[in-house]
Amino acid sequence: MGLDRQVQAASSNPVILDGQALALWRGEDGPVRVWEDRCPHRGMRLSFGFVRGDTLRCIYHGWAYRTDGQCVEIPAHPDLAPPKTICANSYPAESRYGIVWTNLSGAGSAALPDFGADEGWEPVRSIYVDRPASVVREALHSFDFGDVSEVRMNGGSAALVRVRSGLEILFAVQPVSDGKTALHAVAKGQGVAGRRADLARRLERLRATIERA
């Protein structure tokens, strides 16, 4: 879905996953929420809205939704308790390895990969590639990230590249549409802070290589 650091406190951000428009937002309590990018009132994009405390307000008529999606305030009717049926459509979300993960299938918790300990991962960057996710996944197996010792896939959503120097690079693969894919990269290992600029440049070359093919 994106790098956790990209979702600032008190902000709402638009994201597209598998063609579905979503709003990522963070309240004062800290966790990132993933909602359908649509206000139940008039269909306005909630990613255009604004965060106050732990509520997300639609920019159109100011309807306020708390973190579980329930509408808690309708400014035009301040004395009205909003019906329980007025609720934003939400999806499970969790931050792991510095990346936000979700599950749109309605099958419960967020679809989390398991690549060991959550600590020590540093954000590198996100890129968008004008190619299908299947093409991007295949390219991760052959691109020059250095002296690669292993590439591990976790379903279709994540890939871990291990370099013999001890560096690990984790990619979250986000299908945006049939012909567009986002890659969100984090890394850990000795000296990772000094290698982030080089890794970011390699990601740019990765994008160029894929799009030229």
PDB file of C-alpha atoms in Angstrom:
ATOM      1  CA  MET A   1       0.000   0.000   0.000  1.00  0.00           C
ATOM      2  CA  GLY A   2       2.866   2.388   0.699  1.00  0.00           C
ATOM      3  CA  LEU A   3       5.658   3.286   3.075  1.00  0.00           C
ATOM      4  CA  ASP A   4       4.412   3.887   6.598  1.00  0.00           C
ATOM      5  CA  ARG A   5       6.400   7.132   6.854  1.00  0.00           C
ATOM      6  CA  GLN A   6       4.534   8.528   3.828  1.00  0.00           C
ATOM      7  CA  VAL A   7       1.282   8.641   5.804  1.00  0.00           C
ATOM      8  CA  GLN A   8       1.843  11.667   8.010  1.00  0.00           C
ATOM      9  CA  ALA A   9      -0.073  12.238  11.239  1.00  0.00           C
ATOM     10  CA  ALA A  10      -3.401  14.044  10.728  1.00  0.00           C
ATOM     11  CA  SER A  11      -3.368  13.373   6.979  1.00  0.00           C
ATOM     12  CA  SER A  12      -5.476  11.511   4.430  1.00  0.00           C
ATOM     13  CA  ASN A  13      -3.943  10.118   1.242  1.00  0.00           C
ATOM     14  CA  PRO A  14      -5.370   8.585  -1.966  1.00  0.00           C
ATOM     15  CA  VAL A  15      -4.144   5.147  -3.064  1.00  0.00           C
ATOM     16  CA  ILE A  16      -5.278   2.723  -5.761  1.00  0.00           C
ATOM     17  CA  LEU A  17      -4.924  -1.026  -5.228  1.00  0.00           C
ATOM     18  CA  ASP A  18      -6.113  -3.444  -7.917  1.00  0.00           C
ATOM     19  CA  GLY A  19      -8.153  -0.648  -9.451  1.00  0.00           C
ATOM     20  CA  GLN A  20      -9.932   0.200  -6.192  1.00  0.00           C
ATOM     21  CA  ALA A  21      -9.698   3.747  -4.843  1.00  0.00           C
ATOM     22  CA  LEU A  22      -8.703   3.829  -1.168  1.00  0.00           C
ATOM     23  CA  ALA A  23      -8.005   6.449   1.476  1.00  0.00           C
ATOM     24  CA  LEU A  24      -5.078   5.972   3.878  1.00  0.00           C
ATOM     25  CA  TRP A  25      -5.278   8.159   6.950  1.00  0.00           C
ATOM     26  CA  ARG A  26      -3.687   8.476  10.371  1.00  0.00           C
ATOM     27  CA  GLY A  27      -5.270   9.993  13.474  1.00  0.00           C
ATOM     28  CA  GLU A  28      -3.706  11.077  16.751  1.00  0.00           C
ATOM     29  CA  ASP A  29      -3.789   7.505  18.079  1.00  0.00           C
ATOM     30  CA  GLY A  30      -1.115   6.478  15.551  1.00  0.00           C
ATOM     31  CA  PRO A  31      -2.175   3.500  13.384  1.00  0.00           C
ATOM     32  CA  VAL A  32      -2.856   3.892   9.659  1.00  0.00           C
ATOM     33  CA  ARG A  33      -6.406   3.160   8.475  1.00  0.00           C
ATOM     34  CA  VAL A  34      -7.382   1.917   5.022  1.00  0.00           C
ATOM     35  CA  TRP A  35     -10.885   2.848   3.865  1.00  0.00           C
ATOM     36  CA  GLU A  36     -12.832   2.845   0.656  1.00  0.00           C
ATOM     37  CA  ASP A  37     -12.252   6.317  -0.792  1.00  0.00           C
ATOM     38  CA  ARG A  38     -15.921   7.216  -0.729  1.00  0.00           C
ATOM     39  CA  CYS A  39     -18.072   9.076   1.784  1.00  0.00           C
ATOM     40  CA  PRO A  40     -21.330   7.161   2.440  1.00  0.00           C
ATOM     41  CA  HIS A  41     -23.277  10.436   2.165  1.00  0.00           C
ATOM     42  CA  ARG A  42     -22.692  11.725  -1.375  1.00  0.00           C
ATOM     43  CA  GLY A  43     -19.752   9.665  -2.591  1.00  0.00           C
ATOM     44  CA  MET A  44     -17.091  12.373  -2.201  1.00  0.00           C
ATOM     45  CA  ARG A  45     -13.531  11.042  -1.933  1.00  0.00           C
ATOM     46  CA  LEU A  46     -12.573  10.775   1.723  1.00  0.00           C
ATOM     47  CA  SER A  47      -8.918  11.242   0.768  1.00  0.00           C
ATOM     48  CA  PHE A  48      -9.856  14.877   0.033  1.00  0.00           C
ATOM     49  CA  GLY A  49     -11.012  15.207   3.639  1.00  0.00           C
ATOM     50  CA  PHE A  50      -9.219  16.313   6.779  1.00  0.00           C
ATOM     51  CA  VAL A  51      -8.316  14.667  10.071  1.00  0.00           C
ATOM     52  CA  ARG A  52      -9.290  16.120  13.427  1.00  0.00           C
ATOM     53  CA  GLY A  53      -8.064  14.112  16.387  1.00  0.00           C
ATOM     54  CA  ASP A  54      -9.123  10.549  15.646  1.00  0.00           C
ATOM     55  CA  THR A  55     -11.866  11.358  13.145  1.00  0.00           C
ATOM     56  CA  LEU A  56     -11.775  11.759   9.373  1.00  0.00           C
ATOM     57  CA  ARG A  57     -14.109  14.443   8.033  1.00  0.00           C
ATOM     58  CA  CYS A  58     -15.479  14.561   4.517  1.00  0.00           C
ATOM     59  CA  ILE A  59     -14.571  17.833   2.809  1.00  0.00           C
ATOM     60  CA  TYR A  60     -18.021  18.118   1.177  1.00  0.00           C
ATOM     61  CA  HIS A  61     -20.458  18.384   4.109  1.00  0.00           C
ATOM     62  CA  GLY A  62     -18.103  17.749   7.028  1.00  0.00           C
ATOM     63  CA  TRP A  63     -19.532  14.418   8.093  1.00  0.00           C
ATOM     64  CA  ALA A  64     -17.128  12.950  10.668  1.00  0.00           C
ATOM     65  CA  TYR A  65     -16.125   9.283  10.940  1.00  0.00           C
ATOM     66  CA  ARG A  66     -14.235   7.774  13.852  1.00  0.00           C
ATOM     67  CA  THR A  67     -11.517   5.149  13.477  1.00  0.00           C
ATOM     68  CA  ASP A  68     -13.939   2.194  13.208  1.00  0.00           C
ATOM     69  CA  GLY A  69     -15.721   3.918  10.301  1.00  0.00           C
ATOM     70  CA  GLN A  70     -18.853   4.892  12.237  1.00  0.00           C
ATOM     71  CA  CYS A  71     -20.272   8.345  11.469  1.00  0.00           C
ATOM     72  CA  VAL A  72     -20.303  10.362  14.698  1.00  0.00           C
ATOM     73  CA  GLU A  73     -21.244  13.872  13.559  1.00  0.00           C
ATOM     74  CA  ILE A  74     -23.360  15.544  10.876  1.00  0.00           C
ATOM     75  CA  PRO A  75     -22.675  19.307  11.087  1.00  0.00           C
ATOM     76  CA  ALA A  76     -25.954  20.290   9.386  1.00  0.00           C
ATOM     77  CA  HIS A  77     -27.846  18.429  12.138  1.00  0.00           C
ATOM     78  CA  PRO A  78     -25.792  18.931  15.314  1.00  0.00           C
ATOM     79  CA  ASP A  79     -28.498  17.511  17.606  1.00  0.00           C
ATOM     80  CA  LEU A  80     -28.919  14.327  15.581  1.00  0.00           C
ATOM     81  CA  ALA A  81     -27.174  11.139  16.641  1.00  0.00           C
ATOM     82  CA  PRO A  82     -26.079   9.607  13.325  1.00  0.00           C
ATOM     83  CA  PRO A  83     -27.683   6.204  12.642  1.00  0.00           C
ATOM     84  CA  LYS A  84     -25.417   3.197  13.182  1.00  0.00           C
ATOM     85  CA  THR A  85     -25.992   2.258   9.550  1.00  0.00           C
ATOM     86  CA  ILE A  86     -23.933   5.255   8.365  1.00  0.00           C
ATOM     87  CA  CYS A  87     -20.447   3.804   8.303  1.00  0.00           C
ATOM     88  CA  ALA A  88     -17.418   4.160   6.031  1.00  0.00           C
ATOM     89  CA  ASN A  89     -16.267   0.935   4.405  1.00  0.00           C
ATOM     90  CA  SER A  90     -12.971  -0.024   6.045  1.00  0.00           C
ATOM     91  CA  TYR A  91     -10.342  -2.709   5.453  1.00  0.00           C
ATOM     92  CA  PRO A  92      -7.829  -4.313   7.821  1.00  0.00           C
ATOM     93  CA  ALA A  93      -4.516  -2.475   7.898  1.00  0.00           C
ATOM     94  CA  GLU A  94      -1.199  -3.013   9.629  1.00  0.00           C
ATOM     95  CA  SER A  95       2.286  -1.564   9.416  1.00  0.00           C
ATOM     96  CA  ARG A  96       5.128  -4.086   9.271  1.00  0.00           C
ATOM     97  CA  TYR A  97       8.724  -3.625   8.096  1.00  0.00           C
ATOM     98  CA  GLY A  98       7.914   0.063   7.572  1.00  0.00           C
ATOM     99  CA  ILE A  99       5.252  -0.754   4.950  1.00  0.00           C
ATOM    100  CA  VAL A 100       1.444  -0.527   5.190  1.00  0.00           C
ATOM    101  CA  TRP A 101      -0.371  -3.772   4.289  1.00  0.00           C
ATOM    102  CA  THR A 102      -4.066  -4.453   3.778  1.00  0.00           C
ATOM    103  CA  ASN A 103      -6.498  -7.125   2.599  1.00  0.00           C
ATOM    104  CA  LEU A 104      -9.369  -6.233   0.273  1.00  0.00           C
ATOM    105  CA  SER A 105     -10.855  -9.732   0.217  1.00  0.00           C
ATOM    106  CA  GLY A 106     -12.831  -9.313   3.427  1.00  0.00           C
ATOM    107  CA  ALA A 107     -11.137 -12.418   4.803  1.00  0.00           C
ATOM    108  CA  GLY A 108     -10.034 -10.850   8.084  1.00  0.00           C
ATOM    109  CA  SER A 109      -6.629  -9.453   8.972  1.00  0.00           C
ATOM    110  CA  ALA A 110      -4.205  -7.659   6.675  1.00  0.00           C
ATOM    111  CA  ALA A 111      -2.196  -9.868   4.308  1.00  0.00           C
ATOM    112  CA  LEU A 112       1.150  -9.757   6.114  1.00  0.00           C
ATOM    113  CA  PRO A 113       4.363 -11.328   4.800  1.00  0.00           C
ATOM    114  CA  ASP A 114       6.697 -13.062   7.230  1.00  0.00           C
ATOM    115  CA  PHE A 115      10.339 -12.123   6.757  1.00  0.00           C
ATOM    116  CA  GLY A 116      11.447 -12.261  10.369  1.00  0.00           C
ATOM    117  CA  ALA A 117      11.903  -9.456  12.871  1.00  0.00           C
ATOM    118  CA  ASP A 118      10.122  -6.162  12.298  1.00  0.00           C
ATOM    119  CA  GLU A 119      12.964  -4.010  13.665  1.00  0.00           C
ATOM    120  CA  GLY A 120      15.763  -2.295  11.767  1.00  0.00           C
ATOM    121  CA  TRP A 121      14.098  -1.625   8.415  1.00  0.00           C
ATOM    122  CA  GLU A 122      14.856   1.739   6.814  1.00  0.00           C
ATOM    123  CA  PRO A 123      12.626   3.272   4.114  1.00  0.00           C
ATOM    124  CA  VAL A 124      14.236   3.611   0.680  1.00  0.00           C
ATOM    125  CA  ARG A 125      11.564   4.938  -1.668  1.00  0.00           C
ATOM    126  CA  SER A 126       8.467   4.123  -3.720  1.00  0.00           C
ATOM    127  CA  ILE A 127       8.380   3.958  -7.514  1.00  0.00           C
ATOM    128  CA  TYR A 128       5.587   3.487 -10.048  1.00  0.00           C
ATOM    129  CA  VAL A 129       6.223   1.293 -13.077  1.00  0.00           C
ATOM    130  CA  ASP A 130       4.109   1.323 -16.237  1.00  0.00           C
ATOM    131  CA  ARG A 131       3.968  -2.451 -16.459  1.00  0.00           C
ATOM    132  CA  PRO A 132       1.750  -5.209 -14.972  1.00  0.00           C
ATOM    133  CA  ALA A 133       2.614  -6.591 -11.548  1.00  0.00           C
ATOM    134  CA  SER A 134       3.558  -9.991 -13.030  1.00  0.00           C
ATOM    135  CA  VAL A 135       6.259  -8.347 -15.167  1.00  0.00           C
ATOM    136  CA  VAL A 136       7.607  -6.382 -12.203  1.00  0.00           C
ATOM    137  CA  ARG A 137       7.781  -9.491  -9.995  1.00  0.00           C
ATOM    138  CA  GLU A 138       9.739 -11.365 -12.646  1.00  0.00           C
ATOM    139  CA  ALA A 139      12.186  -8.466 -13.029  1.00  0.00           C
ATOM    140  CA  LEU A 140      13.013  -8.564  -9.314  1.00  0.00           C
ATOM    141  CA  HIS A 141      14.619 -11.984  -9.853  1.00  0.00           C
ATOM    142  CA  SER A 142      17.090 -10.785 -12.474  1.00  0.00           C
ATOM    143  CA  PHE A 143      17.918  -7.139 -11.734  1.00  0.00           C
ATOM    144  CA  ASP A 144      21.397  -6.176 -10.451  1.00  0.00           C
ATOM    145  CA  PHE A 145      21.052  -5.216  -6.797  1.00  0.00           C
ATOM    146  CA  GLY A 146      24.653  -6.192  -6.113  1.00  0.00           C
ATOM    147  CA  ASP A 147      25.968  -9.654  -5.264  1.00  0.00           C
ATOM    148  CA  VAL A 148      22.566 -11.263  -4.720  1.00  0.00           C
ATOM    149  CA  SER A 149      22.486 -14.529  -2.775  1.00  0.00           C
ATOM    150  CA  GLU A 150      18.725 -15.102  -2.589  1.00  0.00           C
ATOM    151  CA  VAL A 151      15.373 -13.772  -3.810  1.00  0.00           C
ATOM    152  CA  ARG A 152      12.336 -14.895  -1.804  1.00  0.00           C
ATOM    153  CA  MET A 153       8.756 -14.238  -2.877  1.00  0.00           C
ATOM    154  CA  ASN A 154       5.877 -14.142  -0.400  1.00  0.00           C
ATOM    155  CA  GLY A 155       2.865 -14.859  -2.545  1.00  0.00           C
ATOM    156  CA  GLY A 156       2.552 -12.057  -5.055  1.00  0.00           C
ATOM    157  CA  SER A 157       2.654  -9.166  -2.622  1.00  0.00           C
ATOM    158  CA  ALA A 158       6.278  -9.074  -1.447  1.00  0.00           C
ATOM    159  CA  ALA A 159       9.827 -10.024  -2.412  1.00  0.00           C
ATOM    160  CA  LEU A 160      12.941 -10.155  -0.240  1.00  0.00           C
ATOM    161  CA  VAL A 161      16.327  -9.704  -1.931  1.00  0.00           C
ATOM    162  CA  ARG A 162      19.360 -10.769   0.112  1.00  0.00           C
ATOM    163  CA  VAL A 163      22.812  -9.512  -0.881  1.00  0.00           C
ATOM    164  CA  ARG A 164      25.966 -11.346   0.258  1.00  0.00           C
ATOM    165  CA  SER A 165      27.238  -8.214   1.994  1.00  0.00           C
ATOM    166  CA  GLY A 166      24.439  -8.739   4.520  1.00  0.00           C
ATOM    167  CA  LEU A 167      22.042  -6.183   3.075  1.00  0.00           C
ATOM    168  CA  GLU A 168      18.365  -7.137   2.771  1.00  0.00           C
ATOM    169  CA  ILE A 169      15.922  -5.273   0.519  1.00  0.00           C
ATOM    170  CA  LEU A 170      12.191  -5.846   0.908  1.00  0.00           C
ATOM    171  CA  PHE A 171       9.797  -4.885  -1.877  1.00  0.00           C
ATOM    172  CA  ALA A 172       6.026  -4.603  -1.498  1.00  0.00           C
ATOM    173  CA  VAL A 173       4.365  -5.112  -4.884  1.00  0.00           C
ATOM    174  CA  GLN A 174       1.190  -3.054  -5.288  1.00  0.00           C
ATOM    175  CA  PRO A 175      -0.875  -3.673  -8.444  1.00  0.00           C
ATOM    176  CA  VAL A 176      -2.429  -0.297  -9.262  1.00  0.00           C
ATOM    177  CA  SER A 177      -4.161  -1.285 -12.507  1.00  0.00           C
ATOM    178  CA  ASP A 178      -3.713  -3.888 -15.242  1.00  0.00           C
ATOM    179  CA  GLY A 179      -0.745  -1.965 -16.652  1.00  0.00           C
ATOM    180  CA  LYS A 180       0.688  -0.104 -13.660  1.00  0.00           C
ATOM    181  CA  THR A 181       2.460  -1.283 -10.507  1.00  0.00           C
ATOM    182  CA  ALA A 182       3.886   0.426  -7.435  1.00  0.00           C
ATOM    183  CA  LEU A 183       7.000  -0.863  -5.664  1.00  0.00           C
ATOM    184  CA  HIS A 184       7.668   0.183  -2.077  1.00  0.00           C
ATOM    185  CA  ALA A 185      11.192  -0.594  -0.866  1.00  0.00           C
ATOM    186  CA  VAL A 186      12.763  -0.800   2.589  1.00  0.00           C
ATOM    187  CA  ALA A 187      16.179  -2.175   3.551  1.00  0.00           C
ATOM    188  CA  LYS A 188      18.196  -3.263   6.567  1.00  0.00           C
ATOM    189  CA  GLY A 189      21.698  -4.451   7.301  1.00  0.00           C
ATOM    190  CA  GLN A 190      25.121  -3.060   8.157  1.00  0.00           C
ATOM    191  CA  GLY A 191      25.653   0.390   6.662  1.00  0.00           C
ATOM    192  CA  VAL A 192      22.153   0.632   5.218  1.00  0.00           C
ATOM    193  CA  ALA A 193      21.845   4.326   6.066  1.00  0.00           C
ATOM    194  CA  GLY A 194      24.822   5.141   3.854  1.00  0.00           C
ATOM    195  CA  ARG A 195      23.519   3.024   0.990  1.00  0.00           C
ATOM    196  CA  ARG A 196      20.005   4.415   0.697  1.00  0.00           C
ATOM    197  CA  ALA A 197      20.931   6.894  -2.046  1.00  0.00           C
ATOM    198  CA  ASP A 198      22.561   4.122  -4.100  1.00  0.00           C
ATOM    199  CA  LEU A 199      19.538   1.868  -3.602  1.00  0.00           C
ATOM    200  CA  ALA A 200      17.202   4.664  -4.695  1.00  0.00           C
ATOM    201  CA  ARG A 201      19.237   5.086  -7.888  1.00  0.00           C
ATOM    202  CA  ARG A 202      19.092   1.338  -8.522  1.00  0.00           C
ATOM    203  CA  LEU A 203      15.318   1.500  -8.210  1.00  0.00           C
ATOM    204  CA  GLU A 204      15.234   4.201 -10.868  1.00  0.00           C
ATOM    205  CA  ARG A 205      17.315   1.948 -13.118  1.00  0.00           C
ATOM    206  CA  LEU A 206      15.003  -0.959 -12.330  1.00  0.00           C
ATOM    207  CA  ARG A 207      12.015   1.076 -13.483  1.00  0.00           C
ATOM    208  CA  ALA A 208      13.792   2.122 -16.685  1.00  0.00           C
ATOM    209  CA  THR A 209      14.871  -1.459 -17.393  1.00  0.00           C
ATOM    210  CA  ILE A 210      11.355  -2.845 -16.952  1.00  0.00           C
ATOM    211  CA  GLU A 211       9.683  -0.149 -19.030  1.00  0.00           C
ATOM    212  CA  ARG A 212      12.194  -0.555 -21.886  1.00  0.00           C
ATOM    213  CA  ALA A 213      11.610  -4.304 -22.111  1.00  0.00           C
TER     214      ALA A 213
END
